[in-house]
Amino acid sequence: LLAEGQDFHLEQDSAWPQGSLQLGQVSGLALDSDSNLVIFHRGDHQWGADSFNSLARYQQRSLGPIQQSTILVVEPAKGNILKASGRNMFYLPHGITTDKENNYWVTDVALHQVLKVSSDGRDRILLALGEAFTPGSDSNHFCKPTDVAVDTETGNIFVSDGYCNSRILKFSADGKYLSEWGAGSSDRRRRIPFQIPHSLVFLPDRKEICVADRENGRIQCFIAETAEFVKEIKKDEFGGEVFAITYSTAGGGLIFAVNGESPFRSAPLKGFVINYSTKDILDTFSPNKKDFKMPHDIVETRDGSVFVGDAGSKAVFKFTTQKLHRSV
Ligand SMILES: O=C(N[C@@H](O)C(=O)O)c1ccccc1
């Protein structure tokens, strides 16, 4: 469905990747400092209904850490693997992002930790936040933390926490706790709490932090410095769940998002291109032949390609912008 006057559309590049990436559940995507695609996946581990007990404690420690390389650096044009690391470290990978020194900041929902890991192939843990396998909700414990975003101006990092907490925390680059906050006052009368803050993105041109507030089916944006609420984007087309977001300064500021299955409303699983200022949906996209199963993260590369990691299909899909030739 193309909006009136729409002259670009994202189409799947079904020839990508050229080879097999041997992926497990894909949980996170990031870009590294060479604008290569970084894939964070779960190898032979799966997040199932019995992975955690009622106290949010991971039940499969006896499996040991994932032995496959959970962090793959892939070149965006053809999809061949440039680097593979992250073996014997993680149990249930979730979010991944990179900082200016090209370190990986990852979350693991089984460890309930945020880890800063070197990208030199030696997997050195440069910083660990949270206590391994120990859920909690104070300033030293998370509960299934979902993502990290880095404020490229200050180096501060933001953590979305998470499946069993409803907050975003801010730390200094060296891990000092600075502050935390809950949902924005989009509704003057009540602050509706976050329900699985699931994905974060920093907007470098606006110095804002936006969150995919998954089960509330909305995106909320805040001033990174003060956590002051800026805006909310909530669309019927999301169908009740927003799983992941990313941002591009192109076109005056674009939010890219993927939605998710909702138990209450049926809406097709899709990617969305949204004008940050007007909140208009400029385009929607999905794979050509098969449907998304659980689109779980999304990134956009410098050349405008968009990648979606799908935890259900255990695959990464590439989309490229096609110019539409309007028939007069
Ligand atoms: O949300 C879930 N999973 C995804 O987000 C993910 O795999 O990160 C989930 C929740 C309950 C049970 C099993 C899976």
mmCIF file of C-alpha atoms in Angstrom, residues 58-289:
data_model
loop_
_atom_site.group_PDB
_atom_site.id
_atom_site.type_symbol
_atom_site.label_atom_id
_atom_site.label_comp_id
_atom_site.label_asym_id
_atom_site.label_seq_id
_atom_site.Cartn_x
_atom_site.Cartn_y
_atom_site.Cartn_z
ATOM 1 C CA TYR A 58 17.353 -18.698 34.406
ATOM 2 C CA GLN A 59 16.727 -22.455 34.586
ATOM 3 C CA GLN A 60 19.223 -23.806 32.047
ATOM 4 C CA ARG A 61 22.619 -22.899 33.514
ATOM 5 C CA SER A 62 23.534 -26.582 33.218
ATOM 6 C CA LEU A 63 23.635 -26.122 29.431
ATOM 7 C CA GLY A 64 26.670 -23.924 29.959
ATOM 8 C CA PRO A 65 27.343 -20.871 27.788
ATOM 9 C CA ILE A 66 26.676 -20.916 24.035
ATOM 10 C CA GLN A 67 29.677 -22.481 22.298
ATOM 11 C CA GLN A 68 29.026 -20.997 18.855
ATOM 12 C CA SER A 69 30.259 -17.522 17.951
ATOM 13 C CA THR A 70 27.389 -15.320 19.099
ATOM 14 C CA ILE A 71 28.804 -12.062 17.664
ATOM 15 C CA LEU A 72 29.261 -12.031 13.865
ATOM 16 C CA VAL A 73 30.591 -9.051 11.908
ATOM 17 C CA VAL A 74 29.198 -9.275 8.392
ATOM 18 C CA GLU A 75 29.857 -7.002 5.453
ATOM 19 C CA PRO A 76 26.568 -5.401 4.392
ATOM 20 C CA ALA A 77 26.913 -5.745 0.584
ATOM 21 C CA LYS A 78 27.096 -9.546 0.232
ATOM 22 C CA GLY A 79 26.788 -10.808 3.781
ATOM 23 C CA ASN A 80 30.029 -12.676 4.157
ATOM 24 C CA ILE A 81 31.407 -13.063 7.672
ATOM 25 C CA LEU A 82 34.394 -10.816 8.469
ATOM 26 C CA LYS A 83 34.780 -11.612 12.193
ATOM 27 C CA ALA A 84 33.274 -14.148 14.592
ATOM 28 C CA SER A 85 33.584 -13.919 18.401
ATOM 29 C CA GLY A 86 31.561 -14.231 21.601
ATOM 30 C CA ARG A 87 32.066 -17.951 22.233
ATOM 31 C CA ASN A 88 31.526 -19.495 25.699
ATOM 32 C CA MET A 89 30.316 -16.206 27.249
ATOM 33 C CA PHE A 90 26.584 -15.849 26.858
ATOM 34 C CA TYR A 91 23.427 -17.782 27.762
ATOM 35 C CA LEU A 92 20.554 -15.751 26.245
ATOM 36 C CA PRO A 93 21.854 -12.848 24.155
ATOM 37 C CA HIS A 94 19.478 -9.917 23.732
ATOM 38 C CA GLY A 95 20.604 -6.407 22.765
ATOM 39 C CA ILE A 96 23.833 -5.151 21.189
ATOM 40 C CA THR A 97 25.241 -1.736 20.342
ATOM 41 C CA THR A 98 28.693 -0.306 19.646
ATOM 42 C CA ASP A 99 30.439 2.781 21.039
ATOM 43 C CA LYS A 100 32.911 5.193 19.436
ATOM 44 C CA GLU A 101 35.869 2.928 20.263
ATOM 45 C CA ASN A 102 34.022 0.098 18.513
ATOM 46 C CA ASN A 103 33.461 -1.846 21.744
ATOM 47 C CA TYR A 104 30.337 -4.017 21.955
ATOM 48 C CA TRP A 105 27.787 -3.240 24.674
ATOM 49 C CA VAL A 106 25.508 -6.253 25.035
ATOM 50 C CA THR A 107 22.718 -7.465 27.306
ATOM 51 C CA ASP A 108 22.064 -11.109 28.250
ATOM 52 C CA VAL A 109 18.634 -11.777 29.770
ATOM 53 C CA ALA A 110 19.799 -15.014 31.479
ATOM 54 C CA LEU A 111 22.804 -13.296 33.069
ATOM 55 C CA HIS A 112 20.689 -10.181 33.846
ATOM 56 C CA GLN A 113 23.817 -8.229 32.920
ATOM 57 C CA VAL A 114 25.120 -5.509 30.618
ATOM 58 C CA LEU A 115 28.641 -6.297 29.387
ATOM 59 C CA LYS A 116 31.124 -4.074 27.547
ATOM 60 C CA VAL A 117 33.188 -6.451 25.379
ATOM 61 C CA SER A 118 36.254 -5.728 23.234
ATOM 62 C CA SER A 119 35.805 -6.200 19.476
ATOM 63 C CA ASP A 120 39.432 -7.254 18.867
ATOM 64 C CA GLY A 121 38.440 -10.899 18.770
ATOM 65 C CA ARG A 122 39.755 -11.485 22.324
ATOM 66 C CA ASP A 123 36.295 -10.914 23.881
ATOM 67 C CA ARG A 124 37.789 -9.067 26.848
ATOM 68 C CA ILE A 125 35.088 -8.002 29.313
ATOM 69 C CA LEU A 126 35.909 -4.309 29.861
ATOM 70 C CA LEU A 127 32.931 -3.601 32.156
ATOM 71 C CA ALA A 128 30.157 -5.701 33.693
ATOM 72 C CA LEU A 129 26.970 -4.156 35.158
ATOM 73 C CA GLY A 130 24.556 -6.270 37.178
ATOM 74 C CA GLU A 131 25.300 -9.514 39.048
ATOM 75 C CA ALA A 132 25.505 -12.714 36.955
ATOM 76 C CA PHE A 133 22.304 -14.793 37.064
ATOM 77 C CA THR A 134 20.881 -12.515 39.804
ATOM 78 C CA PRO A 135 17.754 -10.538 38.919
ATOM 79 C CA GLY A 136 16.977 -7.387 40.890
ATOM 80 C CA SER A 137 15.784 -3.821 40.547
ATOM 81 C CA ASP A 138 18.282 -1.654 42.432
ATOM 82 C CA SER A 139 21.103 0.325 40.796
ATOM 83 C CA ASN A 140 23.391 -2.755 40.715
ATOM 84 C CA HIS A 141 20.885 -5.320 39.443
ATOM 85 C CA PHE A 142 18.732 -5.643 36.335
ATOM 86 C CA CYS A 143 15.928 -8.043 35.483
ATOM 87 C CA LYS A 144 16.247 -9.357 31.902
ATOM 88 C CA PRO A 145 17.767 -6.141 30.525
ATOM 89 C CA THR A 146 16.910 -5.725 26.844
ATOM 90 C CA ASP A 147 19.142 -3.104 25.195
ATOM 91 C CA VAL A 148 21.841 -0.462 25.493
ATOM 92 C CA ALA A 149 22.170 2.903 23.726
ATOM 93 C CA VAL A 150 25.276 5.092 23.810
ATOM 94 C CA ASP A 151 25.053 8.893 23.960
ATOM 95 C CA THR A 152 27.793 9.682 21.444
ATOM 96 C CA GLU A 153 28.227 13.190 22.898
ATOM 97 C CA THR A 154 28.794 12.336 26.555
ATOM 98 C CA GLY A 155 29.689 8.623 26.349
ATOM 99 C CA ASN A 156 26.877 7.958 28.834
ATOM 100 C CA ILE A 157 25.093 4.670 28.327
ATOM 101 C CA PHE A 158 21.376 3.961 28.673
ATOM 102 C CA VAL A 159 19.991 0.546 29.605
ATOM 103 C CA SER A 160 16.393 -0.544 28.970
ATOM 104 C CA ASP A 161 15.460 -2.764 31.894
ATOM 105 C CA GLY A 162 13.615 -4.841 30.857
ATOM 106 C CA TYR A 163 11.240 -7.722 30.826
ATOM 107 C CA CYS A 164 10.588 -7.664 34.553
ATOM 108 C CA ASN A 165 11.418 -4.031 35.399
ATOM 109 C CA SER A 166 9.874 -0.968 33.753
ATOM 110 C CA ARG A 167 12.656 1.551 33.634
ATOM 111 C CA ILE A 168 15.541 3.086 31.716
ATOM 112 C CA LEU A 169 18.805 3.627 33.611
ATOM 113 C CA LYS A 170 21.660 5.996 32.774
ATOM 114 C CA PHE A 171 25.320 5.225 33.583
ATOM 115 C CA SER A 172 28.544 7.086 32.883
ATOM 116 C CA ALA A 173 30.896 5.566 30.288
ATOM 117 C CA ASP A 174 32.863 3.906 33.109
ATOM 118 C CA GLY A 175 29.757 2.402 34.664
ATOM 119 C CA LYS A 176 28.809 4.848 37.433
ATOM 120 C CA TYR A 177 25.049 4.859 38.067
ATOM 121 C CA LEU A 178 23.653 8.317 37.269
ATOM 122 C CA SER A 179 19.845 8.099 37.205
ATOM 123 C CA GLU A 180 16.815 6.133 36.087
ATOM 124 C CA TRP A 181 13.224 6.869 35.012
ATOM 125 C CA GLY A 182 9.947 5.215 34.068
ATOM 126 C CA ALA A 183 7.484 6.075 31.344
ATOM 127 C CA GLY A 184 6.872 9.544 30.015
ATOM 128 C CA SER A 185 3.853 11.604 30.952
ATOM 129 C CA SER A 186 2.190 11.220 27.573
ATOM 130 C CA ASP A 187 -1.045 11.241 29.532
ATOM 131 C CA ARG A 188 -1.109 14.331 31.757
ATOM 132 C CA ARG A 189 -3.281 12.634 34.385
ATOM 133 C CA ARG A 190 -1.381 9.368 34.749
ATOM 134 C CA ARG A 191 2.105 8.096 34.014
ATOM 135 C CA ILE A 192 1.459 4.810 32.229
ATOM 136 C CA PRO A 193 4.453 2.611 33.188
ATOM 137 C CA PHE A 194 6.637 1.049 30.500
ATOM 138 C CA GLN A 195 5.675 -2.544 29.636
ATOM 139 C CA ILE A 196 8.872 -4.230 28.472
ATOM 140 C CA PRO A 197 11.081 -1.330 27.365
ATOM 141 C CA HIS A 198 12.565 -3.508 24.621
ATOM 142 C CA SER A 199 14.818 -1.434 22.335
ATOM 143 C CA LEU A 200 16.673 1.894 22.638
ATOM 144 C CA VAL A 201 18.145 4.339 20.173
ATOM 145 C CA PHE A 202 20.060 7.593 20.699
ATOM 146 C CA LEU A 203 19.217 10.466 18.312
ATOM 147 C CA PRO A 204 22.583 12.222 17.791
ATOM 148 C CA ASP A 205 21.132 15.338 16.111
ATOM 149 C CA ARG A 206 18.488 15.845 18.797
ATOM 150 C CA LYS A 207 20.308 14.410 21.854
ATOM 151 C CA GLU A 208 17.240 12.364 22.681
ATOM 152 C CA ILE A 209 16.786 8.739 23.699
ATOM 153 C CA CYS A 210 13.829 6.820 22.257
ATOM 154 C CA VAL A 211 12.468 3.523 23.549
ATOM 155 C CA ALA A 212 10.254 0.844 21.990
ATOM 156 C CA ASP A 213 7.783 0.353 24.827
ATOM 157 C CA ARG A 214 6.877 -3.080 23.507
ATOM 158 C CA GLU A 215 3.624 -4.188 25.158
ATOM 159 C CA ASN A 216 2.245 -0.635 25.187
ATOM 160 C CA GLY A 217 2.720 -0.652 21.393
ATOM 161 C CA ARG A 218 4.330 2.773 21.476
ATOM 162 C CA ILE A 219 7.589 4.633 20.997
ATOM 163 C CA GLN A 220 8.512 7.286 23.571
ATOM 164 C CA CYS A 221 11.313 9.843 23.286
ATOM 165 C CA PHE A 222 13.070 11.791 26.056
ATOM 166 C CA ILE A 223 15.776 14.445 26.409
ATOM 167 C CA ALA A 224 18.912 12.349 27.083
ATOM 168 C CA GLU A 225 20.292 14.875 29.579
ATOM 169 C CA THR A 226 17.187 15.296 31.744
ATOM 170 C CA ALA A 227 14.858 12.400 30.824
ATOM 171 C CA GLU A 228 12.192 15.041 30.137
ATOM 172 C CA PHE A 229 9.393 13.505 28.046
ATOM 173 C CA VAL A 230 9.416 14.808 24.449
ATOM 174 C CA LYS A 231 6.931 12.765 22.452
ATOM 175 C CA GLU A 232 5.107 9.512 21.895
ATOM 176 C CA ILE A 233 4.469 7.738 18.594
ATOM 177 C CA LYS A 234 1.651 5.194 18.783
ATOM 178 C CA LYS A 235 -0.040 3.858 15.649
ATOM 179 C CA ASP A 236 -2.952 1.468 15.085
ATOM 180 C CA GLU A 237 -0.835 -0.093 12.327
ATOM 181 C CA PHE A 238 1.605 -1.289 15.045
ATOM 182 C CA GLY A 239 -1.159 -3.619 16.216
ATOM 183 C CA GLY A 240 -0.300 -3.287 19.900
ATOM 184 C CA GLU A 241 3.395 -4.248 20.077
ATOM 185 C CA VAL A 242 6.566 -2.418 18.989
ATOM 186 C CA PHE A 243 9.637 -4.676 19.256
ATOM 187 C CA ALA A 244 12.504 -2.533 17.996
ATOM 188 C CA ILE A 245 13.437 0.900 16.671
ATOM 189 C CA THR A 246 16.363 2.648 15.069
ATOM 190 C CA TYR A 247 16.890 6.199 13.760
ATOM 191 C CA SER A 248 18.398 7.990 10.796
ATOM 192 C CA THR A 249 19.142 11.726 10.596
ATOM 193 C CA ALA A 250 18.328 11.465 6.861
ATOM 194 C CA GLY A 251 15.213 13.160 5.558
ATOM 195 C CA GLY A 252 14.993 15.409 8.620
ATOM 196 C CA GLY A 253 14.901 12.460 11.010
ATOM 197 C CA LEU A 254 13.389 9.013 10.382
ATOM 198 C CA ILE A 255 12.400 6.359 12.916
ATOM 199 C CA PHE A 256 12.492 2.761 11.655
ATOM 200 C CA ALA A 257 10.451 0.261 13.676
ATOM 201 C CA VAL A 258 9.261 -3.345 13.625
ATOM 202 C CA ASN A 259 6.094 -4.523 15.354
ATOM 203 C CA GLY A 260 5.237 -7.858 16.976
ATOM 204 C CA GLU A 261 2.498 -10.405 17.558
ATOM 205 C CA SER A 262 -0.116 -9.162 20.003
ATOM 206 C CA PRO A 263 -2.379 -11.595 21.883
ATOM 207 C CA PHE A 264 -5.188 -9.066 21.636
ATOM 208 C CA ARG A 265 -5.023 -7.708 18.093
ATOM 209 C CA SER A 266 -3.967 -9.245 14.838
ATOM 210 C CA ALA A 267 -1.789 -6.986 12.734
ATOM 211 C CA PRO A 268 0.609 -8.083 10.000
ATOM 212 C CA LEU A 269 4.274 -8.140 11.080
ATOM 213 C CA LYS A 270 6.051 -5.334 9.276
ATOM 214 C CA GLY A 271 8.779 -2.730 9.239
ATOM 215 C CA PHE A 272 7.775 0.931 9.368
ATOM 216 C CA VAL A 273 9.510 4.117 8.212
ATOM 217 C CA ILE A 274 8.170 7.044 10.254
ATOM 218 C CA ASN A 275 8.851 10.750 9.922
ATOM 219 C CA TYR A 276 10.100 11.679 13.411
ATOM 220 C CA SER A 277 8.685 15.230 13.267
ATOM 221 C CA THR A 278 5.251 14.595 11.741
ATOM 222 C CA LYS A 279 4.885 10.996 13.061
ATOM 223 C CA ASP A 280 3.577 10.030 9.583
ATOM 224 C CA ILE A 281 4.207 6.469 8.389
ATOM 225 C CA LEU A 282 6.143 7.031 5.120
ATOM 226 C CA ASP A 283 6.566 3.363 4.155
ATOM 227 C CA THR A 284 6.012 -0.170 5.405
ATOM 228 C CA PHE A 285 7.989 -3.249 4.345
ATOM 229 C CA SER A 286 8.209 -7.016 4.852
ATOM 230 C CA PRO A 287 10.036 -9.972 3.232
ATOM 231 C CA ASN A 288 8.979 -10.900 -0.344
ATOM 232 C CA LYS A 289 8.188 -14.603 -0.079
#
